[in-house]
């Protein structure tokens, strides 16, 4: 589920603390490599999706995971960040960035990172993400004794105190995370979609019930629960041809489909994304509604009272 444009990066200097040249250098290297946060957001999205493993499990919510699985998300984010940016291994911490050891920490609670004794004095790359909110944050902070709470768990790990949380240098704060669209559907729609025994019928129903929303490959894989899940979307037996008689088009990451989406005022699909919509032949009742020409005829996004009618096959260029 690749992300869209991220929020504006934070300033590269702390506000009320002395300078930290190593922190400055690490922040600079990360922001030069990822000025808009897209790469970091993609690594986080992949980590969450790997943990859910929807293609093989049908899971798409955090509360569907076991406790032991939830604890593994930090490790996946550490791994995928290193793969994405090619960070060298640190001497004693996870990474070496700009010649400095940096430890990567993830918490599902913003500010709830656990700092082990061996990280004391080191730089931390602290990451937070919420699939429910479709938001993520990443920042840098040095784990100094005065920034840690006195109490700790039985592994002697401590959390940041108020001063520690205030000292975090945010690289990106509450930036958009590519939406897990299944979390936005009603319980009734989810129940209906997953009630079908056939993977193809589940995918068909997904595109019927989630019209006008960007649907990622991961969502399709979670619903289909099959190895050849994208085959379930295409023409020649997939949802595109199966829903065509009902007037439902499925736009993908083709240039022509992007132009159709823009003309109709629909979200433009990004790489690996699809957007479905039911169309109707344009008539006087549609007034000045946005329209597009398909098969020599003008079409608009159908209103609820428009009858179903077959729509032309879309170009795939």
PDB file of C-alpha atoms in Angstrom:
ATOM      1  CA  UNK A   1       0.000   0.000   0.000  1.00  0.00           C
ATOM      2  CA  UNK A   2       2.431   2.789  -1.109  1.00  0.00           C
ATOM      3  CA  UNK A   3       1.889   6.210   0.502  1.00  0.00           C
ATOM      4  CA  UNK A   4       0.960   9.585  -0.933  1.00  0.00           C
ATOM      5  CA  UNK A   5       2.839  12.858  -0.418  1.00  0.00           C
ATOM      6  CA  UNK A   6       3.932  13.298   3.174  1.00  0.00           C
ATOM      7  CA  UNK A   7       3.603  16.264   5.503  1.00  0.00           C
ATOM      8  CA  UNK A   8       6.219  19.004   5.587  1.00  0.00           C
ATOM      9  CA  UNK A   9       9.431  17.987   7.341  1.00  0.00           C
ATOM     10  CA  UNK A  10      10.238  19.467  10.730  1.00  0.00           C
ATOM     11  CA  UNK A  11      13.008  22.016  11.195  1.00  0.00           C
ATOM     12  CA  UNK A  12      16.519  20.604  11.462  1.00  0.00           C
ATOM     13  CA  UNK A  13      17.368  22.267  14.769  1.00  0.00           C
ATOM     14  CA  UNK A  14      16.165  21.708  18.340  1.00  0.00           C
ATOM     15  CA  UNK A  15      14.216  24.509  19.939  1.00  0.00           C
ATOM     16  CA  UNK A  16      15.237  24.644  23.629  1.00  0.00           C
ATOM     17  CA  UNK A  17      18.264  22.351  23.913  1.00  0.00           C
ATOM     18  CA  UNK A  18      21.986  22.594  23.176  1.00  0.00           C
ATOM     19  CA  UNK A  19      23.258  21.554  19.774  1.00  0.00           C
ATOM     20  CA  UNK A  20      23.903  17.900  18.913  1.00  0.00           C
ATOM     21  CA  UNK A  21      26.065  17.731  15.777  1.00  0.00           C
ATOM     22  CA  UNK A  22      25.638  13.954  15.428  1.00  0.00           C
ATOM     23  CA  UNK A  23      21.866  14.273  15.581  1.00  0.00           C
ATOM     24  CA  UNK A  24      22.022  17.079  13.009  1.00  0.00           C
ATOM     25  CA  UNK A  25      24.108  14.915  10.651  1.00  0.00           C
ATOM     26  CA  UNK A  26      21.811  11.897  11.016  1.00  0.00           C
ATOM     27  CA  UNK A  27      18.707  14.039  10.425  1.00  0.00           C
ATOM     28  CA  UNK A  28      20.300  15.615   7.376  1.00  0.00           C
ATOM     29  CA  UNK A  29      21.227  12.259   5.831  1.00  0.00           C
ATOM     30  CA  UNK A  30      17.728  10.843   6.310  1.00  0.00           C
ATOM     31  CA  UNK A  31      15.992  13.934   4.948  1.00  0.00           C
ATOM     32  CA  UNK A  32      18.266  14.158   1.931  1.00  0.00           C
ATOM     33  CA  UNK A  33      17.453  10.522   1.119  1.00  0.00           C
ATOM     34  CA  UNK A  34      13.730  10.939   1.847  1.00  0.00           C
ATOM     35  CA  UNK A  35      12.750  14.628   1.716  1.00  0.00           C
ATOM     36  CA  UNK A  36       8.991  13.977   1.591  1.00  0.00           C
ATOM     37  CA  UNK A  37       8.868  10.858   3.761  1.00  0.00           C
ATOM     38  CA  UNK A  38       7.528   8.588   1.032  1.00  0.00           C
ATOM     39  CA  UNK A  39      10.256   5.973   1.475  1.00  0.00           C
ATOM     40  CA  UNK A  40       9.847   5.818   5.241  1.00  0.00           C
ATOM     41  CA  UNK A  41       6.063   5.631   4.905  1.00  0.00           C
ATOM     42  CA  UNK A  42       6.430   2.805   2.385  1.00  0.00           C
ATOM     43  CA  UNK A  43       8.705   0.842   4.735  1.00  0.00           C
ATOM     44  CA  UNK A  44       6.198   1.237   7.575  1.00  0.00           C
ATOM     45  CA  UNK A  45       3.286   0.224   5.346  1.00  0.00           C
ATOM     46  CA  UNK A  46       5.133  -2.867   4.133  1.00  0.00           C
ATOM     47  CA  UNK A  47       5.978  -3.830   7.710  1.00  0.00           C
ATOM     48  CA  UNK A  48       2.355  -3.656   8.856  1.00  0.00           C
ATOM     49  CA  UNK A  49       1.178  -5.574   5.793  1.00  0.00           C
ATOM     50  CA  UNK A  50       3.856  -8.250   6.252  1.00  0.00           C
ATOM     51  CA  UNK A  51       2.709  -8.755   9.835  1.00  0.00           C
ATOM     52  CA  UNK A  52      -0.987  -8.970   8.934  1.00  0.00           C
ATOM     53  CA  UNK A  53      -0.166 -11.302   6.000  1.00  0.00           C
ATOM     54  CA  UNK A  54      -3.666 -10.753   4.625  1.00  0.00           C
ATOM     55  CA  UNK A  55      -3.117 -12.827   1.495  1.00  0.00           C
ATOM     56  CA  UNK A  56      -2.754 -15.966   3.599  1.00  0.00           C
ATOM     57  CA  UNK A  57      -4.799 -15.064   6.681  1.00  0.00           C
ATOM     58  CA  UNK A  58      -7.519 -12.606   5.615  1.00  0.00           C
ATOM     59  CA  UNK A  59      -6.521 -10.369   8.545  1.00  0.00           C
ATOM     60  CA  UNK A  60      -6.512  -6.589   8.200  1.00  0.00           C
ATOM     61  CA  UNK A  61      -6.886  -5.199  11.743  1.00  0.00           C
ATOM     62  CA  UNK A  62      -4.363  -4.806  14.547  1.00  0.00           C
ATOM     63  CA  UNK A  63      -6.697  -6.536  17.033  1.00  0.00           C
ATOM     64  CA  UNK A  64      -6.674  -9.671  14.876  1.00  0.00           C
ATOM     65  CA  UNK A  65      -2.988 -10.243  15.682  1.00  0.00           C
ATOM     66  CA  UNK A  66      -1.602 -12.328  18.512  1.00  0.00           C
ATOM     67  CA  UNK A  67       0.327 -10.568  21.272  1.00  0.00           C
ATOM     68  CA  UNK A  68       3.580 -12.163  20.125  1.00  0.00           C
ATOM     69  CA  UNK A  69       2.969 -10.944  16.567  1.00  0.00           C
ATOM     70  CA  UNK A  70       2.355  -7.368  17.694  1.00  0.00           C
ATOM     71  CA  UNK A  71       5.709  -7.372  19.470  1.00  0.00           C
ATOM     72  CA  UNK A  72       7.366  -8.363  16.174  1.00  0.00           C
ATOM     73  CA  UNK A  73       6.339  -5.176  14.337  1.00  0.00           C
ATOM     74  CA  UNK A  74       9.294  -3.246  15.779  1.00  0.00           C
ATOM     75  CA  UNK A  75      11.697  -5.800  14.301  1.00  0.00           C
ATOM     76  CA  UNK A  76       9.988  -5.668  10.904  1.00  0.00           C
ATOM     77  CA  UNK A  77      10.197  -1.870  10.820  1.00  0.00           C
ATOM     78  CA  UNK A  78      13.893  -2.021  11.759  1.00  0.00           C
ATOM     79  CA  UNK A  79      14.531  -4.513   8.946  1.00  0.00           C
ATOM     80  CA  UNK A  80      12.501  -2.722   6.288  1.00  0.00           C
ATOM     81  CA  UNK A  81      14.003   0.675   7.112  1.00  0.00           C
ATOM     82  CA  UNK A  82      17.474  -0.805   6.722  1.00  0.00           C
ATOM     83  CA  UNK A  83      16.513  -2.474   3.433  1.00  0.00           C
ATOM     84  CA  UNK A  84      14.956   0.722   2.117  1.00  0.00           C
ATOM     85  CA  UNK A  85      17.850   3.044   2.947  1.00  0.00           C
ATOM     86  CA  UNK A  86      20.770   0.635   2.968  1.00  0.00           C
ATOM     87  CA  UNK A  87      21.880   1.740   6.448  1.00  0.00           C
ATOM     88  CA  UNK A  88      25.078   0.004   7.542  1.00  0.00           C
ATOM     89  CA  UNK A  89      24.975  -2.097  10.706  1.00  0.00           C
ATOM     90  CA  UNK A  90      25.885  -0.127  13.811  1.00  0.00           C
ATOM     91  CA  UNK A  91      28.694  -1.129  16.121  1.00  0.00           C
ATOM     92  CA  UNK A  92      26.376  -1.618  19.090  1.00  0.00           C
ATOM     93  CA  UNK A  93      23.043  -0.248  17.855  1.00  0.00           C
ATOM     94  CA  UNK A  94      20.830  -1.164  14.880  1.00  0.00           C
ATOM     95  CA  UNK A  95      22.291   1.200  12.273  1.00  0.00           C
ATOM     96  CA  UNK A  96      25.229   3.402  11.455  1.00  0.00           C
ATOM     97  CA  UNK A  97      23.928   6.638   9.884  1.00  0.00           C
ATOM     98  CA  UNK A  98      26.318   9.474   9.025  1.00  0.00           C
ATOM     99  CA  UNK A  99      28.953   7.576  10.992  1.00  0.00           C
ATOM    100  CA  UNK A 100      26.848   7.477  14.182  1.00  0.00           C
ATOM    101  CA  UNK A 101      25.242   4.493  15.907  1.00  0.00           C
ATOM    102  CA  UNK A 102      21.439   4.810  15.888  1.00  0.00           C
ATOM    103  CA  UNK A 103      18.898   2.499  17.523  1.00  0.00           C
ATOM    104  CA  UNK A 104      15.459   2.141  15.882  1.00  0.00           C
ATOM    105  CA  UNK A 105      12.465   2.026  18.220  1.00  0.00           C
ATOM    106  CA  UNK A 106       8.779   1.580  17.338  1.00  0.00           C
ATOM    107  CA  UNK A 107       5.775   2.059  19.570  1.00  0.00           C
ATOM    108  CA  UNK A 108       2.091   1.801  18.769  1.00  0.00           C
ATOM    109  CA  UNK A 109       1.629   4.601  21.335  1.00  0.00           C
ATOM    110  CA  UNK A 110       3.129   7.941  20.371  1.00  0.00           C
ATOM    111  CA  UNK A 111       5.846   8.591  22.974  1.00  0.00           C
ATOM    112  CA  UNK A 112       5.782   5.055  24.389  1.00  0.00           C
ATOM    113  CA  UNK A 113       9.162   3.850  23.133  1.00  0.00           C
ATOM    114  CA  UNK A 114      11.052   1.475  25.435  1.00  0.00           C
ATOM    115  CA  UNK A 115      14.744   2.360  25.890  1.00  0.00           C
ATOM    116  CA  UNK A 116      17.073  -0.462  26.982  1.00  0.00           C
ATOM    117  CA  UNK A 117      20.096   0.237  29.217  1.00  0.00           C
ATOM    118  CA  UNK A 118      22.536  -0.412  26.365  1.00  0.00           C
ATOM    119  CA  UNK A 119      20.980   2.451  24.361  1.00  0.00           C
ATOM    120  CA  UNK A 120      21.715   5.030  27.049  1.00  0.00           C
ATOM    121  CA  UNK A 121      23.598   7.948  25.525  1.00  0.00           C
ATOM    122  CA  UNK A 122      22.889   6.837  21.962  1.00  0.00           C
ATOM    123  CA  UNK A 123      20.671   8.383  19.299  1.00  0.00           C
ATOM    124  CA  UNK A 124      17.245   6.806  18.838  1.00  0.00           C
ATOM    125  CA  UNK A 125      15.212   6.816  15.628  1.00  0.00           C
ATOM    126  CA  UNK A 126      11.732   6.723  17.176  1.00  0.00           C
ATOM    127  CA  UNK A 127       8.829   5.620  14.974  1.00  0.00           C
ATOM    128  CA  UNK A 128       5.093   5.586  15.583  1.00  0.00           C
ATOM    129  CA  UNK A 129       2.320   4.494  13.229  1.00  0.00           C
ATOM    130  CA  UNK A 130      -1.407   3.933  13.491  1.00  0.00           C
ATOM    131  CA  UNK A 131      -3.222   1.962  10.813  1.00  0.00           C
ATOM    132  CA  UNK A 132      -6.538   3.103  12.297  1.00  0.00           C
ATOM    133  CA  UNK A 133      -5.588   6.772  11.935  1.00  0.00           C
ATOM    134  CA  UNK A 134      -3.555   6.295   8.717  1.00  0.00           C
ATOM    135  CA  UNK A 135      -0.776   8.395  10.270  1.00  0.00           C
ATOM    136  CA  UNK A 136       2.877   7.923  11.165  1.00  0.00           C
ATOM    137  CA  UNK A 137       5.718   9.848  12.791  1.00  0.00           C
ATOM    138  CA  UNK A 138       9.498   9.508  12.891  1.00  0.00           C
ATOM    139  CA  UNK A 139      11.997  11.549  14.865  1.00  0.00           C
ATOM    140  CA  UNK A 140      15.383  11.536  16.562  1.00  0.00           C
ATOM    141  CA  UNK A 141      16.266  11.893  20.234  1.00  0.00           C
ATOM    142  CA  UNK A 142      19.331  11.149  22.326  1.00  0.00           C
ATOM    143  CA  UNK A 143      18.632   8.790  25.217  1.00  0.00           C
ATOM    144  CA  UNK A 144      20.026  10.813  28.129  1.00  0.00           C
ATOM    145  CA  UNK A 145      19.375   9.791  31.777  1.00  0.00           C
ATOM    146  CA  UNK A 146      17.479  12.999  32.535  1.00  0.00           C
ATOM    147  CA  UNK A 147      15.089  12.264  29.652  1.00  0.00           C
ATOM    148  CA  UNK A 148      14.023   8.850  30.976  1.00  0.00           C
ATOM    149  CA  UNK A 149      11.421   7.901  33.563  1.00  0.00           C
ATOM    150  CA  UNK A 150      12.781   6.399  36.783  1.00  0.00           C
ATOM    151  CA  UNK A 151      10.685   3.237  36.671  1.00  0.00           C
ATOM    152  CA  UNK A 152      11.360   0.462  34.166  1.00  0.00           C
ATOM    153  CA  UNK A 153      10.156  -3.003  33.242  1.00  0.00           C
ATOM    154  CA  UNK A 154      11.853  -6.206  34.333  1.00  0.00           C
ATOM    155  CA  UNK A 155      14.293  -5.865  31.397  1.00  0.00           C
ATOM    156  CA  UNK A 156      15.291  -2.460  32.840  1.00  0.00           C
ATOM    157  CA  UNK A 157      13.849  -0.697  29.790  1.00  0.00           C
ATOM    158  CA  UNK A 158      12.581   2.813  30.452  1.00  0.00           C
ATOM    159  CA  UNK A 159      10.266   5.188  28.634  1.00  0.00           C
ATOM    160  CA  UNK A 160      10.916   8.825  27.752  1.00  0.00           C
ATOM    161  CA  UNK A 161       9.672  11.293  30.327  1.00  0.00           C
ATOM    162  CA  UNK A 162       8.040  14.605  29.426  1.00  0.00           C
ATOM    163  CA  UNK A 163      11.419  16.231  28.842  1.00  0.00           C
ATOM    164  CA  UNK A 164      12.495  13.330  26.653  1.00  0.00           C
ATOM    165  CA  UNK A 165       9.347  13.456  24.558  1.00  0.00           C
ATOM    166  CA  UNK A 166       9.725  17.219  24.175  1.00  0.00           C
ATOM    167  CA  UNK A 167      13.332  16.713  23.000  1.00  0.00           C
ATOM    168  CA  UNK A 168      12.351  14.540  20.030  1.00  0.00           C
ATOM    169  CA  UNK A 169      13.471  16.180  16.771  1.00  0.00           C
ATOM    170  CA  UNK A 170      10.569  15.301  14.476  1.00  0.00           C
ATOM    171  CA  UNK A 171      11.576  14.527  10.914  1.00  0.00           C
ATOM    172  CA  UNK A 172       7.936  13.838  10.044  1.00  0.00           C
ATOM    173  CA  UNK A 173       5.068  14.176  12.494  1.00  0.00           C
ATOM    174  CA  UNK A 174       1.625  12.613  12.012  1.00  0.00           C
ATOM    175  CA  UNK A 175       2.222  12.309   8.282  1.00  0.00           C
ATOM    176  CA  UNK A 176      -0.277  10.389   6.098  1.00  0.00           C
ATOM    177  CA  UNK A 177       0.105   6.616   5.917  1.00  0.00           C
ATOM    178  CA  UNK A 178      -1.409   4.889   2.900  1.00  0.00           C
ATOM    179  CA  UNK A 179      -4.904   3.969   3.963  1.00  0.00           C
ATOM    180  CA  UNK A 180      -5.885   0.426   4.847  1.00  0.00           C
ATOM    181  CA  UNK A 181      -9.190   0.795   3.054  1.00  0.00           C
ATOM    182  CA  UNK A 182     -10.806  -2.222   4.710  1.00  0.00           C
ATOM    183  CA  UNK A 183     -10.726  -0.319   8.010  1.00  0.00           C
ATOM    184  CA  UNK A 184     -12.982   2.327   6.454  1.00  0.00           C
ATOM    185  CA  UNK A 185     -15.787  -0.035   5.439  1.00  0.00           C
ATOM    186  CA  UNK A 186     -18.755  -0.724   7.697  1.00  0.00           C
ATOM    187  CA  UNK A 187     -18.951  -3.966   9.651  1.00  0.00           C
ATOM    188  CA  UNK A 188     -21.945  -4.914   7.492  1.00  0.00           C
ATOM    189  CA  UNK A 189     -19.905  -4.463   4.294  1.00  0.00           C
ATOM    190  CA  UNK A 190     -16.955  -6.416   5.706  1.00  0.00           C
ATOM    191  CA  UNK A 191     -19.221  -9.244   6.810  1.00  0.00           C
ATOM    192  CA  UNK A 192     -20.900  -9.349   3.394  1.00  0.00           C
ATOM    193  CA  UNK A 193     -17.605  -9.351   1.470  1.00  0.00           C
ATOM    194  CA  UNK A 194     -16.028 -12.139   3.532  1.00  0.00           C
ATOM    195  CA  UNK A 195     -19.208 -14.223   3.540  1.00  0.00           C
ATOM    196  CA  UNK A 196     -18.500 -15.474   0.000  1.00  0.00           C
ATOM    197  CA  UNK A 197     -16.639 -18.765  -0.263  1.00  0.00           C
ATOM    198  CA  UNK A 198     -15.216 -17.826  -3.674  1.00  0.00           C
ATOM    199  CA  UNK A 199     -12.229 -15.475  -3.748  1.00  0.00           C
ATOM    200  CA  UNK A 200     -13.451 -14.057  -7.048  1.00  0.00           C
ATOM    201  CA  UNK A 201     -16.863 -13.245  -5.606  1.00  0.00           C
ATOM    202  CA  UNK A 202     -15.248 -11.582  -2.589  1.00  0.00           C
ATOM    203  CA  UNK A 203     -13.189  -9.354  -4.911  1.00  0.00           C
ATOM    204  CA  UNK A 204     -16.274  -8.560  -7.010  1.00  0.00           C
ATOM    205  CA  UNK A 205     -18.192  -7.533  -3.897  1.00  0.00           C
ATOM    206  CA  UNK A 206     -15.231  -5.445  -2.683  1.00  0.00           C
ATOM    207  CA  UNK A 207     -15.344  -3.320  -5.842  1.00  0.00           C
ATOM    208  CA  UNK A 208     -19.126  -3.006  -5.602  1.00  0.00           C
ATOM    209  CA  UNK A 209     -19.080  -1.868  -1.975  1.00  0.00           C
ATOM    210  CA  UNK A 210     -15.928   0.281  -1.979  1.00  0.00           C
ATOM    211  CA  UNK A 211     -16.660   2.510  -4.969  1.00  0.00           C
ATOM    212  CA  UNK A 212     -14.762   5.786  -5.190  1.00  0.00           C
ATOM    213  CA  UNK A 213     -11.961   4.601  -2.868  1.00  0.00           C
ATOM    214  CA  UNK A 214      -8.362   3.711  -3.647  1.00  0.00           C
ATOM    215  CA  UNK A 215      -7.962  -0.045  -3.230  1.00  0.00           C
ATOM    216  CA  UNK A 216      -4.388  -1.305  -2.940  1.00  0.00           C
ATOM    217  CA  UNK A 217      -2.958  -4.605  -4.122  1.00  0.00           C
ATOM    218  CA  UNK A 218      -2.643  -5.631  -0.487  1.00  0.00           C
ATOM    219  CA  UNK A 219      -6.366  -5.119   0.099  1.00  0.00           C
ATOM    220  CA  UNK A 220      -7.164  -7.191  -3.002  1.00  0.00           C
ATOM    221  CA  UNK A 221      -4.796  -9.927  -1.776  1.00  0.00           C
ATOM    222  CA  UNK A 222      -6.430  -9.902   1.670  1.00  0.00           C
ATOM    223  CA  UNK A 223      -9.911 -10.272   0.197  1.00  0.00           C
ATOM    224  CA  UNK A 224      -8.994 -12.814  -2.492  1.00  0.00           C
ATOM    225  CA  UNK A 225      -6.691 -14.919  -0.260  1.00  0.00           C
ATOM    226  CA  UNK A 226      -5.210 -16.492  -3.396  1.00  0.00           C
ATOM    227  CA  UNK A 227      -1.750 -16.516  -4.975  1.00  0.00           C
ATOM    228  CA  UNK A 228      -2.988 -15.060  -8.282  1.00  0.00           C
ATOM    229  CA  UNK A 229      -5.032 -12.346  -6.599  1.00  0.00           C
ATOM    230  CA  UNK A 230      -4.508  -9.608  -9.244  1.00  0.00           C
ATOM    231  CA  UNK A 231      -5.928 -11.949 -11.875  1.00  0.00           C
ATOM    232  CA  UNK A 232      -9.211 -11.515  -9.993  1.00  0.00           C
ATOM    233  CA  UNK A 233      -9.251  -7.819 -10.938  1.00  0.00           C
ATOM    234  CA  UNK A 234      -8.461  -7.982 -14.663  1.00  0.00           C
ATOM    235  CA  UNK A 235     -10.594  -8.475 -17.737  1.00  0.00           C
ATOM    236  CA  UNK A 236     -10.862 -12.026 -19.142  1.00  0.00           C
ATOM    237  CA  UNK A 237     -12.804 -13.394 -16.207  1.00  0.00           C
ATOM    238  CA  UNK A 238     -11.846 -10.992 -13.414  1.00  0.00           C
ATOM    239  CA  UNK A 239     -13.925  -8.286 -11.761  1.00  0.00           C
ATOM    240  CA  UNK A 240     -13.423  -5.838 -14.638  1.00  0.00           C
ATOM    241  CA  UNK A 241     -15.320  -8.079 -17.037  1.00  0.00           C
ATOM    242  CA  UNK A 242     -17.714  -9.543 -14.447  1.00  0.00           C
ATOM    243  CA  UNK A 243     -18.904  -6.095 -13.287  1.00  0.00           C
ATOM    244  CA  UNK A 244     -18.925  -4.488 -16.747  1.00  0.00           C
ATOM    245  CA  UNK A 245     -22.589  -5.448 -17.425  1.00  0.00           C
ATOM    246  CA  UNK A 246     -23.566  -3.642 -14.220  1.00  0.00           C
ATOM    247  CA  UNK A 247     -21.862  -0.445 -15.385  1.00  0.00           C
ATOM    248  CA  UNK A 248     -19.014  -0.686 -12.876  1.00  0.00           C
ATOM    249  CA  UNK A 249     -15.558   0.234 -14.146  1.00  0.00           C
ATOM    250  CA  UNK A 250     -12.328  -0.507 -12.299  1.00  0.00           C
ATOM    251  CA  UNK A 251      -9.659   2.096 -12.978  1.00  0.00           C
ATOM    252  CA  UNK A 252      -6.010   1.131 -12.528  1.00  0.00           C
ATOM    253  CA  UNK A 253      -2.594   2.724 -12.854  1.00  0.00           C
ATOM    254  CA  UNK A 254      -2.846   3.309 -16.617  1.00  0.00           C
ATOM    255  CA  UNK A 255      -2.419   6.799 -18.046  1.00  0.00           C
ATOM    256  CA  UNK A 256      -5.810   6.589 -19.744  1.00  0.00           C
ATOM    257  CA  UNK A 257      -7.465   5.472 -16.508  1.00  0.00           C
ATOM    258  CA  UNK A 258      -5.916   8.397 -14.656  1.00  0.00           C
ATOM    259  CA  UNK A 259      -7.415  10.781 -17.212  1.00  0.00           C
ATOM    260  CA  UNK A 260     -10.829   9.109 -16.844  1.00  0.00           C
ATOM    261  CA  UNK A 261     -10.638   9.415 -13.057  1.00  0.00           C
ATOM    262  CA  UNK A 262      -9.696  13.089 -13.267  1.00  0.00           C
ATOM    263  CA  UNK A 263     -12.494  13.810 -15.740  1.00  0.00           C
ATOM    264  CA  UNK A 264     -15.077  12.161 -13.474  1.00  0.00           C
ATOM    265  CA  UNK A 265     -13.763  13.696 -10.257  1.00  0.00           C
ATOM    266  CA  UNK A 266     -12.682  10.316  -8.856  1.00  0.00           C
ATOM    267  CA  UNK A 267      -9.482   9.572  -6.918  1.00  0.00           C
ATOM    268  CA  UNK A 268      -6.648   8.857  -9.350  1.00  0.00           C
ATOM    269  CA  UNK A 269      -5.193   5.370  -8.738  1.00  0.00           C
ATOM    270  CA  UNK A 270      -1.519   5.274  -7.813  1.00  0.00           C
ATOM    271  CA  UNK A 271       0.889   2.413  -8.499  1.00  0.00           C
ATOM    272  CA  UNK A 272      -0.759  -0.879  -7.573  1.00  0.00           C
ATOM    273  CA  UNK A 273      -4.091   0.793  -6.807  1.00  0.00           C
ATOM    274  CA  UNK A 274      -7.586   0.468  -8.271  1.00  0.00           C
ATOM    275  CA  UNK A 275     -10.678   2.677  -8.044  1.00  0.00           C
ATOM    276  CA  UNK A 276     -14.158   1.414  -8.943  1.00  0.00           C
ATOM    277  CA  UNK A 277     -17.234   3.430  -9.860  1.00  0.00           C
ATOM    278  CA  UNK A 278     -20.615   2.722 -11.422  1.00  0.00           C
ATOM    279  CA  UNK A 279     -21.261   4.818 -14.529  1.00  0.00           C
ATOM    280  CA  UNK A 280     -24.402   5.826 -16.362  1.00  0.00           C
ATOM    281  CA  UNK A 281     -24.909   7.175 -19.873  1.00  0.00           C
ATOM    282  CA  UNK A 282     -25.067  10.959 -19.553  1.00  0.00           C
ATOM    283  CA  UNK A 283     -28.513  12.450 -19.999  1.00  0.00           C
ATOM    284  CA  UNK A 284     -30.343  15.717 -19.309  1.00  0.00           C
ATOM    285  CA  UNK A 285     -31.085  14.550 -15.735  1.00  0.00           C
ATOM    286  CA  UNK A 286     -27.367  14.645 -14.944  1.00  0.00           C
ATOM    287  CA  UNK A 287     -27.082  18.383 -15.549  1.00  0.00           C
ATOM    288  CA  UNK A 288     -23.458  19.580 -15.557  1.00  0.00           C
ATOM    289  CA  UNK A 289     -22.067  16.500 -13.779  1.00  0.00           C
ATOM    290  CA  UNK A 290     -18.456  15.659 -14.785  1.00  0.00           C
ATOM    291  CA  UNK A 291     -18.392  13.317 -17.758  1.00  0.00           C
ATOM    292  CA  UNK A 292     -16.065  11.351 -19.962  1.00  0.00           C
ATOM    293  CA  UNK A 293     -16.378   9.864 -23.448  1.00  0.00           C
ATOM    294  CA  UNK A 294     -16.176   6.085 -23.683  1.00  0.00           C
ATOM    295  CA  UNK A 295     -17.095   4.123 -26.787  1.00  0.00           C
ATOM    296  CA  UNK A 296     -18.372   7.232 -28.550  1.00  0.00           C
ATOM    297  CA  UNK A 297     -20.781   8.114 -25.728  1.00  0.00           C
ATOM    298  CA  UNK A 298     -20.582  10.381 -22.697  1.00  0.00           C
ATOM    299  CA  UNK A 299     -20.712   8.789 -19.249  1.00  0.00           C
ATOM    300  CA  UNK A 300     -21.080  10.171 -15.720  1.00  0.00           C
ATOM    301  CA  UNK A 301     -20.751   8.650 -12.280  1.00  0.00           C
ATOM    302  CA  UNK A 302     -24.143   7.034 -11.741  1.00  0.00           C
ATOM    303  CA  UNK A 303     -26.646   8.361  -9.251  1.00  0.00           C
ATOM    304  CA  UNK A 304     -28.399   5.873  -6.930  1.00  0.00           C
ATOM    305  CA  UNK A 305     -31.574   6.081  -9.030  1.00  0.00           C
ATOM    306  CA  UNK A 306     -29.800   5.444 -12.356  1.00  0.00           C
ATOM    307  CA  UNK A 307     -30.519   1.981 -13.744  1.00  0.00           C
ATOM    308  CA  UNK A 308     -27.634  -0.429 -14.255  1.00  0.00           C
ATOM    309  CA  UNK A 309     -26.353  -0.533 -17.837  1.00  0.00           C
ATOM    310  CA  UNK A 310     -23.324  -2.116 -19.460  1.00  0.00           C
ATOM    311  CA  UNK A 311     -20.331   0.160 -19.852  1.00  0.00           C
ATOM    312  CA  UNK A 312     -17.711  -0.111 -22.649  1.00  0.00           C
ATOM    313  CA  UNK A 313     -14.451  -1.904 -21.996  1.00  0.00           C
ATOM    314  CA  UNK A 314     -11.776   0.517 -20.870  1.00  0.00           C
ATOM    315  CA  UNK A 315      -8.515   0.987 -22.759  1.00  0.00           C
ATOM    316  CA  UNK A 316      -5.460  -0.433 -20.990  1.00  0.00           C
ATOM    317  CA  UNK A 317      -2.784   2.019 -22.031  1.00  0.00           C
TER     318      UNK A 317
END
